[in-house]
Each structure stands twice: as structure tokens, then as C-alpha cells.
Coordinates of C-alpha atoms and ligand atoms in Angstrom, one line a residue:
X1 CA -35.5 -24.6 -31.4
X2 CA -36.3 -27.5 -33.2
X3 CA -36.6 -27.6 -37.0
X4 CA -39.6 -25.8 -38.7
X5 CA -38.8 -26.9 -42.2
X6 CA -37.4 -30.2 -43.2
X7 CA -36.5 -31.9 -46.4
X8 CA -36.5 -35.5 -46.3
X9 CA -34.5 -37.7 -48.9
X10 CA -35.6 -35.3 -51.7
X11 CA -34.7 -36.6 -55.1
X12 CA -35.2 -35.1 -58.3
X13 CA -33.9 -36.4 -61.8
X14 CA -34.0 -34.7 -65.4
X15 CA -33.5 -36.9 -68.5
X16 CA -29.7 -37.5 -68.3
X17 CA -29.1 -35.8 -64.9
X18 CA -29.8 -36.9 -61.4
X19 CA -30.3 -33.3 -59.8
X20 CA -30.8 -33.9 -56.6
X21 CA -30.2 -37.6 -54.8
X22 CA -31.6 -37.8 -51.7
X23 CA -31.2 -34.2 -49.6
X24 CA -32.0 -34.1 -46.0
X25 CA -32.1 -30.7 -44.5
X26 CA -33.5 -29.3 -41.2
X27 CA -34.0 -25.3 -40.9
X28 CA -34.7 -23.5 -37.8
X29 CA -36.6 -20.3 -37.5
X30 CA -34.8 -17.1 -36.7
X31 CA -31.7 -18.2 -38.8
X32 CA -30.3 -17.1 -42.2
X33 CA -28.9 -20.8 -43.6
X34 CA -26.6 -20.7 -46.5
X35 CA -27.3 -23.3 -49.4
X36 CA -23.9 -23.5 -51.1
X37 CA -22.3 -25.6 -53.8
X38 CA -20.8 -25.4 -57.3
X39 CA -22.9 -24.5 -60.2
X40 CA -25.3 -27.6 -61.0
X41 CA -25.1 -28.8 -57.6
X42 CA -28.7 -28.9 -57.5
X43 CA -29.6 -25.7 -55.3
X44 CA -32.1 -23.9 -57.7
X45 CA -33.8 -27.3 -58.2
X46 CA -34.1 -27.8 -54.2
X47 CA -35.5 -24.4 -54.2
X48 CA -38.2 -25.0 -56.9
X49 CA -39.4 -28.2 -55.3
X50 CA -39.8 -25.8 -52.0
X51 CA -41.6 -23.4 -54.0
X52 CA -44.1 -25.9 -55.4
X53 CA -42.8 -25.4 -58.9
X54 CA -41.3 -28.8 -59.5
X55 CA -42.7 -32.1 -57.9
X56 CA -40.0 -34.2 -56.3
X57 CA -39.5 -37.7 -57.7
X58 CA -39.1 -38.8 -54.1
X59 CA -39.0 -37.9 -50.2
X60 CA -40.9 -35.3 -48.7
X61 CA -41.2 -31.7 -47.2
X62 CA -42.3 -31.2 -43.8
X63 CA -43.5 -27.8 -42.3
X64 CA -44.1 -28.0 -38.5
X65 CA -43.9 -31.4 -38.4
X66 CA -46.7 -31.9 -41.2
X67 CA -46.2 -33.1 -44.5
X68 CA -46.3 -30.6 -47.1
X69 CA -47.9 -31.5 -50.6
X70 CA -47.4 -28.9 -53.0
X71 CA -49.3 -29.1 -56.1
X72 CA -48.4 -25.5 -57.3
X73 CA -46.6 -22.4 -56.4
X74 CA -49.7 -21.0 -55.2
X75 CA -49.9 -23.5 -53.0
X76 CA -46.7 -23.1 -51.4
X77 CA -47.5 -19.5 -50.8
X78 CA -50.6 -20.4 -49.2
X79 CA -48.6 -22.1 -46.6
X80 CA -46.3 -19.7 -45.7
X81 CA -43.2 -20.5 -48.3
X82 CA -42.0 -17.5 -50.5
X83 CA -39.1 -18.2 -52.9
X84 CA -37.4 -15.5 -54.7
X85 CA -36.0 -17.4 -57.9
X86 CA -32.7 -17.0 -59.7
X87 CA -34.6 -16.0 -62.8
X88 CA -37.4 -13.7 -61.8
X89 CA -40.4 -14.5 -64.0
X90 CA -42.6 -11.8 -64.2
X91 CA -45.0 -10.0 -66.8
X92 CA -43.7 -6.8 -68.1
X93 CA -46.9 -4.7 -68.4
X94 CA -48.3 -5.8 -64.9
X95 CA -48.1 -3.1 -62.2
X96 CA -46.3 -3.4 -58.8
X97 CA -49.8 -3.0 -57.3
X98 CA -51.4 -5.6 -59.4
X99 CA -48.3 -7.8 -58.7
X100 CA -48.6 -7.5 -55.2
X101 CA -52.3 -8.4 -55.1
X102 CA -52.0 -11.3 -57.6
X103 CA -54.8 -13.5 -56.3
X104 CA -55.3 -11.4 -53.5
X105 CA -57.3 -8.6 -54.6
X106 CA -59.5 -7.4 -51.6
X107 CA -62.6 -8.9 -52.8
X108 CA -64.9 -9.0 -49.5
X109 CA -67.4 -7.8 -51.3
X110 CA -67.4 -9.6 -54.4
X111 CA -65.2 -7.0 -56.4
X112 CA -61.9 -5.6 -56.4
X113 CA -61.4 -2.0 -55.1
X114 CA -58.1 -1.0 -56.0
X115 CA -57.9 2.6 -54.6
X116 CA -58.6 1.1 -51.3
X117 CA -56.2 -1.8 -51.9
X118 CA -53.5 0.6 -53.0
X119 CA -53.8 2.9 -49.9
X120 CA -53.8 -0.3 -47.5
X121 CA -50.4 -1.3 -49.1
X122 CA -48.7 1.9 -49.2
X123 CA -49.2 2.2 -45.3
X124 CA -48.0 -1.2 -44.9
X125 CA -44.8 -0.7 -47.2
X126 CA -44.2 2.4 -45.5
X127 CA -44.5 0.7 -42.2
X128 CA -41.5 -1.7 -43.4
X129 CA -39.8 1.2 -44.7
X130 CA -40.1 0.2 -48.5
X131 CA -40.6 2.9 -50.9
X132 CA -42.1 1.2 -54.4
X133 CA -44.2 3.0 -56.9
X134 CA -47.3 1.1 -56.7
X135 CA -48.4 2.3 -60.2
X136 CA -45.2 1.6 -62.0
X137 CA -45.2 -1.5 -64.6
X138 CA -42.6 -4.3 -64.0
X139 CA -40.8 -3.6 -67.2
X140 CA -39.9 -0.2 -66.2
X141 CA -37.8 -1.5 -62.9
X142 CA -34.9 -2.6 -62.4
X143 CA -33.9 -6.0 -61.3
X144 CA -33.2 -5.1 -57.8
X145 CA -36.7 -3.1 -57.6
X146 CA -38.6 -6.2 -59.2
X147 CA -36.6 -8.6 -56.4
X148 CA -37.9 -6.1 -53.8
X149 CA -41.7 -6.7 -55.2
X150 CA -41.1 -10.4 -55.0
X151 CA -40.1 -10.0 -51.5
X152 CA -42.6 -7.4 -50.4
X153 CA -44.9 -10.0 -51.7
X154 CA -43.6 -12.5 -49.4
X155 CA -43.8 -10.0 -46.4
X156 CA -47.3 -9.2 -47.1
X157 CA -48.7 -12.7 -46.9
X158 CA -46.4 -13.1 -43.8
X159 CA -44.5 -16.0 -45.0
X160 CA -43.0 -18.1 -42.6
X161 CA -40.2 -19.3 -45.0
X162 CA -38.3 -17.3 -47.4
X163 CA -35.8 -18.3 -49.7
X164 CA -33.6 -16.2 -52.0
X165 CA -31.7 -17.8 -55.2
X166 CA -28.6 -15.8 -55.8
X167 CA -30.6 -12.5 -55.2
X168 CA -27.8 -10.1 -55.2
X169 CA -25.9 -11.2 -58.5
X170 CA -27.7 -8.2 -60.4
X171 CA -28.0 -5.6 -57.6
X172 CA -26.5 -2.2 -57.1
X173 CA -24.7 -1.9 -53.8
X174 CA -27.5 0.3 -52.2
X175 CA -30.3 -2.1 -53.4
X176 CA -27.9 -5.1 -52.0
X177 CA -27.8 -3.1 -48.6
X178 CA -31.5 -2.5 -48.5
X179 CA -32.0 -6.4 -49.2
X180 CA -29.5 -7.3 -46.5
X181 CA -31.2 -4.9 -44.0
X182 CA -34.6 -6.7 -44.5
X183 CA -32.9 -10.4 -44.4
X184 CA -31.8 -9.4 -40.8
X185 CA -35.3 -8.0 -39.9
X186 CA -36.7 -11.2 -41.2
X187 CA -34.2 -13.3 -38.9
X188 CA -35.1 -11.0 -35.9
X189 CA -38.8 -11.8 -36.5
X190 CA -38.2 -15.5 -36.6
X191 CA -38.6 -16.6 -40.2
X192 CA -36.6 -19.3 -41.7
X193 CA -34.4 -18.3 -44.2
X194 CA -32.5 -19.9 -47.0
X195 CA -29.8 -18.0 -48.8
X196 CA -28.0 -19.0 -52.1
X197 CA -25.1 -17.2 -53.3
X198 CA -21.5 -17.7 -54.5
X199 CA -20.4 -14.6 -52.9
X200 CA -18.3 -15.5 -49.9
X201 CA -18.3 -12.3 -48.5
X202 CA -22.0 -12.2 -48.3
X203 CA -22.4 -15.7 -46.8
X204 CA -20.0 -14.7 -44.0
X205 CA -21.6 -11.5 -43.1
X206 CA -25.3 -12.7 -43.6
X207 CA -25.6 -16.3 -42.8
X208 CA -25.7 -18.1 -39.2
X209 CA -25.4 -21.7 -40.8
X210 CA -24.7 -23.3 -44.2
X211 CA -25.1 -26.7 -46.1
X212 CA -23.0 -27.6 -48.8
X213 CA -24.5 -29.4 -51.9
X214 CA -22.4 -31.5 -54.2
X215 CA -23.8 -33.7 -57.2
X216 CA -27.2 -33.5 -55.7
X217 CA -26.4 -34.4 -52.3
X218 CA -25.6 -32.6 -48.8
X219 CA -21.8 -33.2 -48.4
X220 CA -21.1 -31.0 -45.5
X221 CA -23.3 -28.7 -42.8
X222 CA -22.0 -26.1 -40.8
X223 CA -24.1 -25.3 -37.7
X224 CA -22.0 -22.2 -36.8
X225 CA -20.8 -20.4 -39.8
X226 CA -18.8 -18.0 -37.8
X227 CA -16.3 -20.8 -36.5
X228 CA -15.7 -21.7 -40.2
X229 CA -12.9 -20.6 -42.6
X230 CA -13.2 -19.7 -45.9
X231 CA -10.7 -22.5 -46.8
X232 CA -13.0 -25.1 -45.0
X233 CA -15.9 -24.1 -46.9
X234 CA -14.4 -23.8 -50.2
X235 CA -13.0 -27.4 -49.8
X236 CA -16.5 -28.7 -48.9
X237 CA -17.7 -27.1 -52.3
X238 CA -15.0 -28.3 -54.6
X239 CA -13.5 -30.9 -52.9
X240 CA -10.1 -29.2 -53.1
X241 CA -7.9 -26.8 -51.8
X242 CA -7.9 -23.1 -53.4
X243 CA -5.7 -21.2 -51.4
X244 CA -5.3 -18.2 -53.9
X245 CA -8.4 -17.9 -56.1
X246 CA -6.9 -15.2 -58.3
X247 CA -3.6 -16.9 -58.9
X248 CA -2.4 -13.4 -60.1
X249 CA 1.3 -13.7 -61.2
X250 CA 3.8 -10.8 -62.5
X251 CA 3.7 -10.8 -66.4
X252 CA 5.6 -8.3 -69.0
X253 CA 3.5 -5.2 -69.7
X254 CA 4.4 -4.1 -73.1
X255 CA 3.6 -1.0 -75.3
X256 CA 0.5 0.9 -75.4
X257 CA -2.2 -1.0 -77.2
X258 CA -5.6 1.1 -76.6
X259 CA -5.3 4.6 -76.1
X260 CA -9.1 6.5 -75.3
X261 CA -8.8 10.3 -75.7
X262 CA -11.6 12.2 -74.5
X263 CA -14.5 9.9 -75.3
X264 CA -18.0 11.2 -74.8
X265 CA -21.6 9.8 -75.3
X266 CA -25.0 10.8 -74.6
X267 CA -24.8 8.7 -71.6
X268 CA -21.4 9.6 -70.5
X269 CA -21.1 13.4 -70.8
X270 CA -17.9 13.7 -69.1
X271 CA -14.7 13.2 -71.5
X272 CA -12.6 9.8 -70.4
X273 CA -9.1 9.4 -71.3
X274 CA -6.6 6.3 -70.4
X275 CA -4.4 4.0 -72.0
X276 CA -4.3 0.3 -71.9
X277 CA -1.2 -1.7 -72.7
X278 CA -0.3 -5.0 -74.2
X279 CA -0.3 -7.9 -71.5
X280 CA -2.1 -5.5 -68.9
X281 CA -5.5 -6.3 -67.2
X282 CA -6.9 -3.1 -66.6
X283 CA -9.5 -3.2 -63.7
X284 CA -12.3 -0.6 -63.8
X285 CA -13.9 0.0 -60.4
X286 CA -16.8 2.2 -59.3
X287 CA -20.4 1.6 -57.7
X288 CA -23.4 0.9 -60.0
X289 CA -24.2 4.1 -62.0
X290 CA -20.5 5.3 -61.8
X291 CA -20.4 4.9 -65.7
X292 CA -18.2 2.1 -66.2
X293 CA -20.6 0.1 -68.4
X294 CA -21.4 3.6 -70.4
X295 CA -17.8 4.2 -71.0
X296 CA -17.3 0.6 -72.5
X297 CA -20.2 0.7 -74.5
X298 CA -18.8 3.9 -75.8
X299 CA -15.5 2.5 -76.8
X300 CA -17.0 -0.6 -78.5
X301 CA -19.8 1.8 -80.3
X302 CA -22.6 0.2 -78.6
X303 CA -23.5 3.7 -77.7
X304 CA -22.3 6.5 -80.2
X305 CA -19.6 8.3 -79.4
X306 CA -20.2 12.0 -79.2
X307 CA -16.7 13.5 -78.9
X308 CA -13.2 11.6 -78.7
X309 CA -11.0 9.2 -80.4
X310 CA -9.5 5.9 -80.2
X311 CA -6.0 4.5 -81.4
X312 CA -5.5 0.8 -81.3
X313 CA -1.7 -0.2 -81.8
X314 CA -1.0 3.4 -82.9
X315 CA -3.7 3.5 -85.7
X316 CA -6.8 5.5 -85.5
X317 CA -10.0 3.1 -84.8
X318 CA -13.5 4.4 -85.3
X319 CA -15.4 3.7 -81.8
X320 CA -18.1 1.8 -84.1
X321 CA -19.1 -1.9 -83.6
X322 CA -17.9 -3.1 -86.9
X323 CA -14.4 -1.3 -86.8
X324 CA -13.9 -2.7 -83.5
X325 CA -14.8 -6.2 -84.1
X326 CA -12.6 -6.1 -87.5
X327 CA -9.6 -4.5 -85.4
X328 CA -9.9 -7.2 -82.7
X329 CA -11.5 -5.3 -80.0
X330 CA -14.5 -7.1 -78.4
X331 CA -16.6 -6.4 -75.4
X332 CA -18.4 -9.0 -73.4
X333 CA -21.4 -7.2 -71.9
X334 CA -22.6 -7.3 -68.5
X335 CA -26.0 -8.7 -69.1
X336 CA -24.9 -11.9 -70.7
X337 CA -28.2 -13.8 -70.0
X338 CA -30.3 -11.3 -72.0
X339 CA -27.7 -10.6 -74.7
X340 CA -25.9 -13.9 -75.2
X341 CA -27.7 -17.0 -74.7
X342 CA -29.1 -18.4 -77.8
X343 CA -31.8 -20.7 -76.8
X344 CA -33.0 -23.8 -78.6
X345 CA -29.1 -24.1 -79.9
X346 CA -26.6 -26.6 -78.0
X347 CA -23.9 -25.9 -75.9
X348 CA -21.4 -26.1 -78.5
X349 CA -23.1 -24.0 -81.0
X350 CA -23.2 -21.3 -78.1
X351 CA -19.5 -21.6 -77.3
X352 CA -18.7 -21.6 -81.2
X353 CA -21.0 -19.0 -82.6
X354 CA -18.2 -16.3 -83.2
X355 CA -18.6 -12.5 -82.9
X356 CA -15.9 -11.9 -84.9
X357 CA -14.9 -14.8 -87.3
X358 CA -18.1 -14.4 -88.9
X359 CA -17.4 -10.5 -89.3
X360 CA -20.3 -9.4 -87.6
X361 CA -21.6 -8.8 -83.9
X362 CA -23.3 -12.4 -83.1
X363 CA -22.8 -12.7 -87.1
X364 CA -24.0 -16.6 -87.3
X365 CA -23.4 -19.9 -86.5
X366 CA -20.5 -22.0 -87.8
X367 CA -21.3 -25.7 -88.7
X368 CA -19.5 -28.1 -86.1
X369 CA -16.7 -30.0 -87.6
X370 CA -14.6 -31.7 -85.4
X371 CA -12.4 -28.8 -84.4
X372 CA -15.4 -26.9 -83.1
X373 CA -16.6 -29.9 -81.3
X374 CA -13.0 -30.1 -79.5
X375 CA -13.1 -26.6 -78.6
X376 CA -16.3 -27.0 -76.8
X377 CA -15.2 -29.8 -75.0
X378 CA -12.0 -27.9 -73.7
X379 CA -14.5 -25.3 -72.3
X380 CA -16.5 -27.7 -70.9
X381 CA -13.7 -29.6 -69.1
X382 CA -11.6 -26.5 -68.3
X383 CA -14.7 -24.4 -66.7
X384 CA -16.0 -27.5 -65.5
X385 CA -19.5 -26.9 -67.4
X386 CA -22.0 -29.3 -66.2
X387 CA -23.9 -30.7 -68.7
X388 CA -24.8 -34.1 -70.5
X389 CA -22.7 -33.2 -73.3
X390 CA -22.0 -30.6 -76.1
X391 CA -25.3 -31.3 -77.7
X392 CA -27.3 -30.3 -74.8
X393 CA -29.6 -27.4 -75.3
X394 CA -28.2 -24.4 -73.3
X395 CA -31.1 -23.3 -71.4
X396 CA -31.2 -26.7 -69.8
X397 CA -28.0 -25.8 -67.9
X398 CA -28.0 -24.3 -64.4
X399 CA -27.5 -20.5 -64.3
X400 CA -24.0 -20.5 -63.3
X401 CA -23.1 -23.0 -66.0
X402 CA -24.9 -20.9 -68.9
X403 CA -22.6 -18.3 -67.9
X404 CA -19.7 -20.3 -68.5
X405 CA -21.0 -21.2 -71.9
X406 CA -21.2 -17.7 -72.9
X407 CA -18.0 -16.8 -71.3
X408 CA -16.3 -19.4 -73.4
X409 CA -17.6 -17.6 -76.4
X410 CA -15.3 -14.8 -75.6
X411 CA -12.2 -16.6 -74.5
X412 CA -12.4 -18.5 -77.4
X413 CA -11.9 -15.7 -79.5
X414 CA -8.9 -15.5 -82.1
X415 CA -7.0 -12.8 -83.1
X416 CA -8.1 -10.5 -79.9
X417 CA -6.3 -7.2 -79.3
X418 CA -8.3 -5.8 -76.8
X419 CA -11.1 -7.9 -74.7
X420 CA -13.0 -5.7 -72.6
X421 CA -15.1 -7.8 -70.1
X422 CA -17.9 -6.8 -67.9
X423 CA -18.2 -8.7 -64.4
X424 CA -16.4 -11.8 -65.5
X425 CA -17.4 -13.9 -63.0
X426 CA -21.2 -13.2 -62.0
X427 CA -22.8 -16.3 -60.9
X428 CA -19.9 -18.5 -61.2
X429 CA -18.9 -20.9 -58.7
X430 CA -15.4 -20.6 -56.9
X431 CA -13.7 -23.2 -58.7
X432 CA -14.5 -22.2 -62.1
X433 CA -13.5 -18.5 -61.2
X434 CA -10.1 -19.9 -60.3
X435 CA -10.1 -21.1 -64.2
X436 CA -11.5 -17.7 -65.5
X437 CA -8.9 -15.9 -63.7
X438 CA -6.3 -18.2 -65.3
X439 CA -7.5 -18.1 -68.7
X440 CA -7.7 -14.2 -68.5
X441 CA -4.3 -13.8 -67.7
X442 CA -2.9 -16.4 -70.2
X443 CA -4.9 -14.2 -72.8
X444 CA -2.9 -11.2 -71.2
X445 CA 0.3 -13.3 -71.6
X446 CA -0.2 -13.6 -75.4
X447 CA -0.5 -9.7 -75.6
X448 CA -4.0 -9.2 -75.3
X449 CA -4.8 -6.0 -73.4
X450 CA -7.6 -6.7 -70.8
X451 CA -10.2 -4.3 -69.5
X452 CA -12.1 -5.8 -66.6
X453 CA -15.1 -4.1 -65.4
X454 CA -16.4 -5.6 -62.1
X455 CA -18.4 -4.4 -58.7
X456 CA -16.8 -7.2 -57.0
X457 CA -13.9 -5.3 -55.2
X458 CA -11.9 -8.1 -54.1
X459 CA -11.8 -9.2 -57.7
X460 CA -10.5 -6.4 -59.0
X461 CA -7.9 -6.0 -56.3
X462 CA -7.1 -9.6 -56.7
X463 CA -6.3 -9.8 -60.6
X464 CA -5.8 -6.2 -61.9
X465 CA -2.5 -4.9 -62.6
X466 CA -3.7 -1.7 -62.5
X467 CA -7.0 -0.1 -61.1
X468 CA -9.1 2.9 -62.5
X469 CA -11.9 4.0 -60.4
X470 CA -14.8 5.7 -61.7
X471 CA -17.3 8.1 -59.9
X472 CA -20.5 9.9 -61.1
X473 CA -19.6 9.6 -64.9
X474 CA -15.7 10.3 -64.5
X475 CA -12.5 8.2 -64.2
X476 CA -11.6 9.9 -60.7
X477 CA -8.2 7.9 -59.6
X478 CA -5.6 5.3 -60.9
X479 CA -3.8 3.4 -58.5
X480 CA -1.0 0.8 -59.4
X481 CA -1.6 -2.8 -58.1
X482 CA 0.7 -2.4 -55.1
X483 CA -1.1 0.7 -53.9
X484 CA -4.4 -0.5 -54.7
X485 CA -6.0 -1.4 -51.2
X486 CA -9.5 -1.7 -50.3
X487 CA -9.9 1.6 -48.3
X488 CA -7.7 3.3 -51.2
X489 CA -10.3 2.2 -53.8
X490 CA -13.2 2.9 -51.8
X491 CA -12.1 6.2 -50.8
X492 CA -12.2 7.2 -54.4
X493 CA -15.3 5.3 -55.4
X494 CA -17.9 6.6 -52.8
X495 CA -19.0 10.5 -53.2
X496 CA -19.0 11.2 -49.5
X497 CA -16.0 9.1 -48.4
X498 CA -13.7 11.9 -49.0
X499 CA -15.5 14.4 -46.9
X500 CA -16.0 11.8 -44.0
Ligands
ATP1 N1 -35.3 -28.2 -66.6 C1 -34.0 -29.0 -66.7 N2 -33.8 -29.9 -67.7 C2 -32.6 -30.7 -67.7 N3 -31.7 -30.4 -66.8 C3 -32.1 -29.6 -65.7 C4 -33.1 -28.7 -65.7 N4 -33.0 -27.9 -64.5 C5 -31.7 -28.2 -63.8 N5 -31.3 -29.1 -64.6 C6 -30.1 -29.8 -64.4 O1 -29.9 -30.2 -62.8 C7 -28.7 -29.9 -62.4 C8 -28.9 -28.9 -61.0 O2 -29.3 -27.8 -61.7 P1 -29.3 -26.5 -60.5 O3 -30.1 -25.3 -61.5 O4 -30.3 -26.8 -59.5 O5 -28.0 -26.0 -60.1 P2 -27.6 -24.8 -59.2 O6 -27.0 -25.4 -58.0 O7 -28.8 -23.8 -58.9 O8 -26.5 -24.3 -59.9 P3 -26.1 -22.5 -60.1 O9 -25.0 -22.2 -59.3 O10 -25.3 -22.8 -61.3 O11 -27.5 -21.8 -60.3 C9 -27.9 -29.4 -63.5 O12 -27.0 -30.4 -64.2 C10 -28.7 -28.9 -64.4 O13 -28.2 -28.8 -65.6
MG2 MG1 -28.9 -22.0 -59.6

């Protein structure tokens, strides 16, 4: 079948950056096409052009052979193009119903009839197998549910083209499964689907074909992904071989560094007990809702402990943020985007603002003498942060590059004893992942105890020296690296796996 959607010579520049340098792509209906590439390669920019949010500097889009001129996002939707962006924009106070009907309130008789609209909508959603509370406000939904609203909007408008920009990066397993099923149904229905993700497992299980962008150009196209190896795909993206992305190596594990004894909080009712050693990378795995983040927050004092105690290098430590920071126990939170980025400030300032050196949690800025500049430069190079320079405002970076900047802030901390890092490589490309794993191992080799929380099983198995599995708010199992197979971990993590 011939292409339904075509990008021809699309280019786009921002001050100091050529984001897209003549992109040609042909997309056929009934297929899921992966758009891949390193952080900053131009994927989101291309999708913003498709959605009418950005105008290209040159080139054209064609739908069914006709040139598309998109003046706005509303134009694109009108033409049957729906893009679910990497960073969802939404009005928190708006209800699901209002959102779905945005610009579409049935006003045949010149006025809106919300009750009638709601009844019609419920019926259609039910037919699609989607459960959404139409009266809920967007602010009260999870990211996954908000995404579902966006997808429903696309479905209700009978979009022909649906593009998803890193849709699963903050979804629970269940939500991701629901999304995958929906994508497969849309493929069956003959839609054009474009899928952006840094997760190889997803790409291979969901997508039929792929294009790889590098520096704003298409550098490789794979018609049939089923015949392509991971190594080939990685090579096309980063331009070099990465045979072992984790690069785990054995290291000396020392004395107990952190002891957690019977710790509870309001959100963690069951007491948690475990120990972490010097030089150890301890992986915490569990499904979303298993209590991993709650446990970490209780240790760090982000949630008040209601029972239990901590010992750091044999000394009692109050589970309280100030005390933890002073003692060198740091938590790099999961939601770095909301908790971490300081907009309006430069890349350099964002790396150098210290959580510890100022004595407080994100205490304040440090003026940037040459040392700070060098530190920033080092991370920019090492993590391949795509920026016009250390002075660039951080919000101008692509999503993954912003993540790298925030991570660098934690990796740069001095005098650390324990680092708790939640989802360390979310949204980060495979080349930089390799570097982050290397940096974590270097920290461990210097004696830091590292707790890594991740919902990517391959990451936990690849990097951890030991794995603790949580389920329904409790630590339910411990596996040494040698015994931590995928099956063994999943059997502990899934509530029904043991019965089955
Ligand atoms: N509004 C903007 N102002 C300046 N530069 C921008 C802007 N938007 C994007 N860029 C730059 O364009 C380039 C491509 O960014 P884009 O967001 O398309 O990357 P991406 O492939 O989606 O990366 P990621 O995997 O990190 O999401 C980057 O160098 C980015 O810094
Ligand atoms: Mg992007």
C-alpha cells in the first residue's frame, strides 16, 4: 500500500540549533512506525510540526497526496491528525468531558447540551472498552489517565494519523498494557501510527517499521523491524556499537552502610527492614503501587515516618530530610521534571545548584566560578547533553536532555554516603544510559551505597548487585544477582503469579 502521510524535506531551526535538516518520511496505513534517535535528535520537533504547533522553515507535509497547510493544532485535528505530546499540556480545572468535547460541544441547535453529550460519549467509550470518569477534573487524574483522555480525543475525532511521543515514560504497567492494546486495535483499523520511545522492548514488540533520526536527519530506515537486531538499531542511533549497555562489573562490597529497621509511614503501613552495604547497588523492583517510592520517601523523610529507625554507618539517623542531607543520604526523586528543573536558569546553574552544599534541600544557587563551569562542561560531554552551551536556558533542551541535566546534579554531589535514585534513565537514550550506569558504578566503587528503584526490569537485572522485590507495600523477596532472573523477579512482583 502506498504512503498516506509524507514528510518532504522538512527543516526547522531554533536559535543556534538546526533541529531538523530536511526530513523525508513516508508512512503507510495499518502500521506502527517507530521514530527513534538520541535525545535531541529532533523527534518531538517533527511531531510538533505534524500537530501544527510549529511551522516548518522549509519542506511540506502531504496527506493522501494533498499538501497540508497547518496553521494550528486545531487545523491538524480537523484534518484527522492527532499527536499525543511528550509533555502533555492541560487545564487542571477542566473536566474529562469538557476536554473531550473541546471545540466540539454538540451545538446543533445553537447551544450546548452537556447531559446529552455525556450520555453519547459514555456509550462510545464503552464500545471502545475504555473506562474514564467523565466528571473527573484533569488535575485529579494520573498521567496515564490524562494520556488516555488525549487518545480518546483522537479516537472520537476519528483521526487517521495518531502519533505518540514517549507515551509510556510515566505509565504504570497496567496503563501501558491498555495503551499497547489500543495501539494494536488502531493498527487493525488501518490508521497511520507513529511511535516514539527509548524503550527497545516496546519498540520491538509493538512496531512494524522504524526510522532513525540523528542531528535532524533520517540516517536509517528499517522496513521490517522483525528482521532487524537490537545491535543494528542501536548502532544506527548512536553511530557506534554498544554490546553491553549495563557494563556491570564485580566490585568490592563493604560493611553495612545503611540499616532500615521496621520503617513505616502513613503511606507505607507495613514495616520495612533491609540493609545496604558500601559499594553496593541495590535494585528495588515492583509494579507501580508496590510501595517502592513510598519506602524511599519514608527513608529520606519526605513522608514522615510513623515507626522504625535508620542507622547510617552504625550511627542512628533520624529519617528527616535535613538530617539525611547533612549525613550524605540523598534522594533523586522519580518525578524530576516537576520536582527538579529550575526554569529560567541555565544548564550550568541547574547542574550546580547543590542539594547538599548549601545545607538545604535545593538550598540555593551557587555563583559559577570556573570550577562550576568545568563541572557542567564535564557532564555535558560525558552524558552527551545536547545544548548550545552551559549558558543555555534549561527549558530549551529536549525532554531527555533536561533529564540528564537534573541527574547530573545528583551525580555531582560530593561526600555522598547513600544515593537513592528513582527511575534513573527515564526518557534517556541508550548511549547516555550507558554513561549513567558507568557513573553509578563509579560512585559505588568509591564506597557510596546506591539504591536504584526502577520499573524497567532489564535495568534492575542488568545493574543491581542484589534485588529486593516489593509487592502491595511490603518487601516480599530478596535475590542475589546470580539468582535474579526475569522469571524469579516477576514471580515475586505479581500478586497472582504464584497462584498461577
Ligand atoms: N523551543 C526550542 N528552543 C530552542 N531549541 C529547541 C526548542 N525545541 C527544541 N529545541 C532543540 O532542538 C533539538 C531537537 O529537540 P527535540 O525535542 O526535537 O529532540 P527529541 O529527539 O525529541 O529528544 P528527546 O529524546 O530528548 O525527547 C534539540 O537540540 C533541542 O534543544
Ligand atoms: Mg522528545
